[in-house]
PDB file of C-alpha atoms in Angstrom:
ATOM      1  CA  UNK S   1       0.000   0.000   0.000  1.00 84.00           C
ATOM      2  CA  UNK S   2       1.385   3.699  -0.582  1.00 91.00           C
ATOM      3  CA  UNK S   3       1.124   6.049   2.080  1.00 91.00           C
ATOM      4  CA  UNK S   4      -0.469   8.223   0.232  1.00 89.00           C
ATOM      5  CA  UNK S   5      -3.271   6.206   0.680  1.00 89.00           C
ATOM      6  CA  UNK S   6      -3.429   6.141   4.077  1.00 90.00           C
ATOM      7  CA  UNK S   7      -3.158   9.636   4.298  1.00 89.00           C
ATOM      8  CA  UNK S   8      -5.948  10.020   2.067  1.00 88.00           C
ATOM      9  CA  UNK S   9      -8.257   7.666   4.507  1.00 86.00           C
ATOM     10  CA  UNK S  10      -7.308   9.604   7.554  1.00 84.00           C
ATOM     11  CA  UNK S  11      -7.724  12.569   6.242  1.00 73.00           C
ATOM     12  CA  UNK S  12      -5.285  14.715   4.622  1.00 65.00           C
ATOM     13  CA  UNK S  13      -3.911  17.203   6.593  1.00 74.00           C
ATOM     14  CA  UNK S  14      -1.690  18.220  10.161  1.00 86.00           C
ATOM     15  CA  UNK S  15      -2.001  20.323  13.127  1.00 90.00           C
ATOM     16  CA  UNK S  16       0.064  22.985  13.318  1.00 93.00           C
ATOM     17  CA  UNK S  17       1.725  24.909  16.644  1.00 96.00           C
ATOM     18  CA  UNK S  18       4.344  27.867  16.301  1.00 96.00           C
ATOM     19  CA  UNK S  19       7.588  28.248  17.125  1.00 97.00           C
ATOM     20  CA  UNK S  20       6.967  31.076  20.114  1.00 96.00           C
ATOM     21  CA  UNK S  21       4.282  28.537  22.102  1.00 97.00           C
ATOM     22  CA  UNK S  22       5.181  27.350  25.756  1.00 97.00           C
ATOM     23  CA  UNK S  23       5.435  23.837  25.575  1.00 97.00           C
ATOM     24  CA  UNK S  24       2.660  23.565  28.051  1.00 96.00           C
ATOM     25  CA  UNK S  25      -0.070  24.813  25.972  1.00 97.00           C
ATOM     26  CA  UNK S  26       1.597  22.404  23.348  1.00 97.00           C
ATOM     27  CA  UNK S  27       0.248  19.487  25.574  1.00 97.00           C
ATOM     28  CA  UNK S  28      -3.207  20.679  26.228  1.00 97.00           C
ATOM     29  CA  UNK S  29      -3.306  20.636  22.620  1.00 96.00           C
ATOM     30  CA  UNK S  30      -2.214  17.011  22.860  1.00 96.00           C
ATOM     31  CA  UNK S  31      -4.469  15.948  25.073  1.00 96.00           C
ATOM     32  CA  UNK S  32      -7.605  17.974  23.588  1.00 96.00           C
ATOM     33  CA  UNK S  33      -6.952  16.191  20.074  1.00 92.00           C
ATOM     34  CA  UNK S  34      -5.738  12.671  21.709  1.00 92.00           C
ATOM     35  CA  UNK S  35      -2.510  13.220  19.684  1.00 92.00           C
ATOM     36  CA  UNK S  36       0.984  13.018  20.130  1.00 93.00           C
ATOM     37  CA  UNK S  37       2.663  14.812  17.566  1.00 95.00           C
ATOM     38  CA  UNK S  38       2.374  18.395  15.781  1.00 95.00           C
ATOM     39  CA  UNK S  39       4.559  20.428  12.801  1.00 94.00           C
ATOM     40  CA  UNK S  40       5.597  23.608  13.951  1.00 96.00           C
ATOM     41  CA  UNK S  41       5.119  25.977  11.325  1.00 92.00           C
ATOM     42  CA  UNK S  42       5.408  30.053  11.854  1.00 89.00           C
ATOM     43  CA  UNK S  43       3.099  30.473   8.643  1.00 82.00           C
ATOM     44  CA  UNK S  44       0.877  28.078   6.498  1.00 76.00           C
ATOM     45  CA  UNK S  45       3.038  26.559   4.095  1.00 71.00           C
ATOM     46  CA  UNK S  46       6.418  26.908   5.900  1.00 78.00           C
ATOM     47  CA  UNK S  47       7.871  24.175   7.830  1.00 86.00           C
ATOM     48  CA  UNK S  48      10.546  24.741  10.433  1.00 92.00           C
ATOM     49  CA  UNK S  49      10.664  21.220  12.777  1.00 94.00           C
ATOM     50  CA  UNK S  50       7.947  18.760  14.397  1.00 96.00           C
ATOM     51  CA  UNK S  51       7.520  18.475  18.349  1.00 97.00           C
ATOM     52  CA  UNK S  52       6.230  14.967  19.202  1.00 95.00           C
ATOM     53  CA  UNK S  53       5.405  13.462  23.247  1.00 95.00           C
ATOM     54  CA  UNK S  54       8.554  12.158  23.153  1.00 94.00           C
ATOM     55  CA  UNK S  55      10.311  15.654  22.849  1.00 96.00           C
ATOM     56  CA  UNK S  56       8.281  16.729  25.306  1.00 97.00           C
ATOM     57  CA  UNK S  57       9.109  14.210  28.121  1.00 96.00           C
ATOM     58  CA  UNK S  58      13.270  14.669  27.420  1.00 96.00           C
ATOM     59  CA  UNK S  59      12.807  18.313  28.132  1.00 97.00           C
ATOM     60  CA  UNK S  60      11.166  17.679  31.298  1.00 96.00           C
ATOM     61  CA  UNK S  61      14.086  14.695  31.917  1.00 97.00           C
ATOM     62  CA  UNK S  62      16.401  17.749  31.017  1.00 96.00           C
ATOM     63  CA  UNK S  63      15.226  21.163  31.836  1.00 96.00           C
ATOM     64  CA  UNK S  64      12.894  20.081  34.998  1.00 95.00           C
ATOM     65  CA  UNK S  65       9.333  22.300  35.648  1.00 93.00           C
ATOM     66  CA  UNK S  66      11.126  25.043  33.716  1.00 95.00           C
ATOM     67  CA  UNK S  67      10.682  23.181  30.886  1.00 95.00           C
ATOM     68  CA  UNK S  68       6.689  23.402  31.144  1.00 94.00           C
ATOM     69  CA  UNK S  69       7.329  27.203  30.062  1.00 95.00           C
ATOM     70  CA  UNK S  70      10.071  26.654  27.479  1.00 97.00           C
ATOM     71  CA  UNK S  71       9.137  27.719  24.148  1.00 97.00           C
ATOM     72  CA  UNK S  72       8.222  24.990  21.147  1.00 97.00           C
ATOM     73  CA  UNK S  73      11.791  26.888  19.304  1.00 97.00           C
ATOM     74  CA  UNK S  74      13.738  25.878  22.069  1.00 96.00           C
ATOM     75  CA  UNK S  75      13.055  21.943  22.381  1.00 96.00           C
ATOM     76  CA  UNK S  76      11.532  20.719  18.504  1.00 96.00           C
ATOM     77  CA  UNK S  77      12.552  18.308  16.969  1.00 94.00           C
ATOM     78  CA  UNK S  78      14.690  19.935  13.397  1.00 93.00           C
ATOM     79  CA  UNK S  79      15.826  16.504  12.464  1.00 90.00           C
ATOM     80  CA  UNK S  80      12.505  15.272  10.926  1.00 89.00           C
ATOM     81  CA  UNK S  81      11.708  11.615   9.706  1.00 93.00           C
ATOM     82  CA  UNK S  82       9.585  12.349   6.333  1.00 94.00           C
ATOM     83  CA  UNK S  83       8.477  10.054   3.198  1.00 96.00           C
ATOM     84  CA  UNK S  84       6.644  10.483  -0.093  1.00 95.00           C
ATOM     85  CA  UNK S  85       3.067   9.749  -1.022  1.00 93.00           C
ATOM     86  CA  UNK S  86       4.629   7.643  -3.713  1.00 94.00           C
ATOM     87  CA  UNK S  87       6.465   5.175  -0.829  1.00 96.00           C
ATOM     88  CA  UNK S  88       5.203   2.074   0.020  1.00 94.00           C
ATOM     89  CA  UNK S  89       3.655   0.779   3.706  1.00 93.00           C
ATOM     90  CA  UNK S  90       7.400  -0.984   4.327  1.00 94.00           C
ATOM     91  CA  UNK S  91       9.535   1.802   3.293  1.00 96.00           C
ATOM     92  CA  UNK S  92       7.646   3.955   6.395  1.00 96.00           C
ATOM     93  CA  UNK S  93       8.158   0.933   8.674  1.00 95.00           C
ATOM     94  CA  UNK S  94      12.398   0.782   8.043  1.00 96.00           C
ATOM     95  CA  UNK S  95      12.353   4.396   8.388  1.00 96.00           C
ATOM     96  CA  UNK S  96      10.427   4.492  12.124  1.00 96.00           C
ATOM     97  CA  UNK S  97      12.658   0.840  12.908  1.00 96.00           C
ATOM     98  CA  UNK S  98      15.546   2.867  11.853  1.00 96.00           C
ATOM     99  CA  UNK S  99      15.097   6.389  13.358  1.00 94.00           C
ATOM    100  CA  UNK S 100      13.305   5.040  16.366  1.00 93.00           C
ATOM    101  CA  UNK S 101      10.395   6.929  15.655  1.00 93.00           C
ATOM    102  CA  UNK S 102       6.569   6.622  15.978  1.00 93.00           C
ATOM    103  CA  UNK S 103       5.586   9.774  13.473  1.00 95.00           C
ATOM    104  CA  UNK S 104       6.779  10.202   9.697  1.00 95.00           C
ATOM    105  CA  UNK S 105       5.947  13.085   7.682  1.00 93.00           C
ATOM    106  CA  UNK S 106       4.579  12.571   4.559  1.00 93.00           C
ATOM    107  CA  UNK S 107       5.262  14.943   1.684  1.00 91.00           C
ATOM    108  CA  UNK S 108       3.826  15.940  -1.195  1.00 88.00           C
ATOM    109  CA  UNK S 109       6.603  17.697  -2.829  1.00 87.00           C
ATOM    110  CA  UNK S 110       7.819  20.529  -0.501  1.00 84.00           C
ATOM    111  CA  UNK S 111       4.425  20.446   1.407  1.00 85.00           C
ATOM    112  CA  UNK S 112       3.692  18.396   4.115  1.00 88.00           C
ATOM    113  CA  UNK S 113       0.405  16.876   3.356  1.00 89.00           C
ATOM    114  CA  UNK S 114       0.176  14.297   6.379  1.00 90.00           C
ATOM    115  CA  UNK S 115       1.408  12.173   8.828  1.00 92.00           C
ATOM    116  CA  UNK S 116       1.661   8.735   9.370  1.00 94.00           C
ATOM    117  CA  UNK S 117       2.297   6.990  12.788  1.00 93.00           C
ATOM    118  CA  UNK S 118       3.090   3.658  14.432  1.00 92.00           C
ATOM    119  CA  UNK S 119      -0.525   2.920  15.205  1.00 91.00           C
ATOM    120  CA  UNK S 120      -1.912   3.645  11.378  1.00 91.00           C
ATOM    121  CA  UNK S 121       0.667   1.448  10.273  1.00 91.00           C
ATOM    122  CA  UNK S 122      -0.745  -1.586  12.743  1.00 90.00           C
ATOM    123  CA  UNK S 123      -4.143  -0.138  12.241  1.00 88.00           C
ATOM    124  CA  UNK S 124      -3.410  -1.146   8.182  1.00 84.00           C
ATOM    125  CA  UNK S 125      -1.051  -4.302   9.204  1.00 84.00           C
ATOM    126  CA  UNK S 126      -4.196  -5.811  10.964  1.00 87.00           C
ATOM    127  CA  UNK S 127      -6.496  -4.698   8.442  1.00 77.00           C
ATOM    128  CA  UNK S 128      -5.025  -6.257   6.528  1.00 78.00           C
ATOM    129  CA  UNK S 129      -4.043  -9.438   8.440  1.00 78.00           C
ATOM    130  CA  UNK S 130      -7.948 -10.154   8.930  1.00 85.00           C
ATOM    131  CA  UNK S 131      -8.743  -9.798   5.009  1.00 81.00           C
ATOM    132  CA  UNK S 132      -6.334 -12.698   4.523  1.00 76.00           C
ATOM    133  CA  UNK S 133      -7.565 -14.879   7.212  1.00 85.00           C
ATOM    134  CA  UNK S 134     -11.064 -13.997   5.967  1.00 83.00           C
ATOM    135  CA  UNK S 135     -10.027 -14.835   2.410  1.00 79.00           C
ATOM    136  CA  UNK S 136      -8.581 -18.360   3.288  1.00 82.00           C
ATOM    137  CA  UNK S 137     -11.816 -19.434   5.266  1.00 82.00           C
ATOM    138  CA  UNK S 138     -13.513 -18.319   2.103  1.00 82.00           C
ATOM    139  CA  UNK S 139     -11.094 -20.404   0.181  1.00 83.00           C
ATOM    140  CA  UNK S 140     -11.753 -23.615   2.261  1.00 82.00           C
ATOM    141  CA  UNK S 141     -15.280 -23.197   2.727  1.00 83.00           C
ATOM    142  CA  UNK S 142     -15.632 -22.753  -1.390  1.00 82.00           C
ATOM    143  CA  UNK S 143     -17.292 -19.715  -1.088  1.00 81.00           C
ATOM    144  CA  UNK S 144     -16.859 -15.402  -2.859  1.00 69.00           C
ATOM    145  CA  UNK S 145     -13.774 -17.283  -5.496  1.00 60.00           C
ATOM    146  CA  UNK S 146     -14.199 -17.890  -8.878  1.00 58.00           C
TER     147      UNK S 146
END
């Protein structure tokens, strides 16, 4: 499957923070949209870095309470993980094995146009692991083949 395609079922599209928020309102944002992951952008269009959960937790590891106020510049993530709409399902898999990541931005170009994470690629995995097993029982059972 290319990941374009799962970006297209999901729903095309990222949330956005900029550079200048406290890290803190970064989180309620988290928690409001149960995600775990955002682009930080200072205009639509522009891409400067992503700030995941992950980055969040090592600043408070690192920086302590202080870290609550710390602004989004000061602890994203510039070394991004990113793909193609073009690549296929295992290509995104190496590249979060590889980078030890759960988020990879998928691009369209120059544009981001979505993102992909560890659970949409189980989500599709077991998707896709039940139309087999669904397919064989139709196989033994002689039935939907030709």
């Amino acid at each position: 499957m290319f990941v374009g395609e799962i970006v297209k079922n999901k729903g095309v599209g990222v949330i956005a923070v900029t550079p200048d928020q406290p890290m803190v309102e970064v989180l309620r944002l988290f928690r409001d949209n149960n995600i775990g992951f955002v682009v930080v952008s200072q205009s639509a269009g522009e891409f400067l870095g992503t700030l995941s959960e992950r980055d969040c937790c090592n600043a408070m590891a690192e920086y302590g309470a202080e870290a609550a106020l710390m602004r989004v510049a000061d602890i994203m993530n510039r070394s991004v993980a990113s793909c193609s709409t073009e690549d296929l399902l295992p290509f995104v898999m190496a590249i979060m094995t590889q980078r030890r990541t759960r988020h990879v931005l998928v691009m369209e170009g120059e544009d981001v146009v979505g993102v992909v994470s560890i659970g949409d690629v189980v989500k599709h995995r077991l998707d896709e692991a039940q139309r087999t097993e669904q397919d064989l029982h139709d196989y033994i059972r002689g039935t939907h083949y030709h």
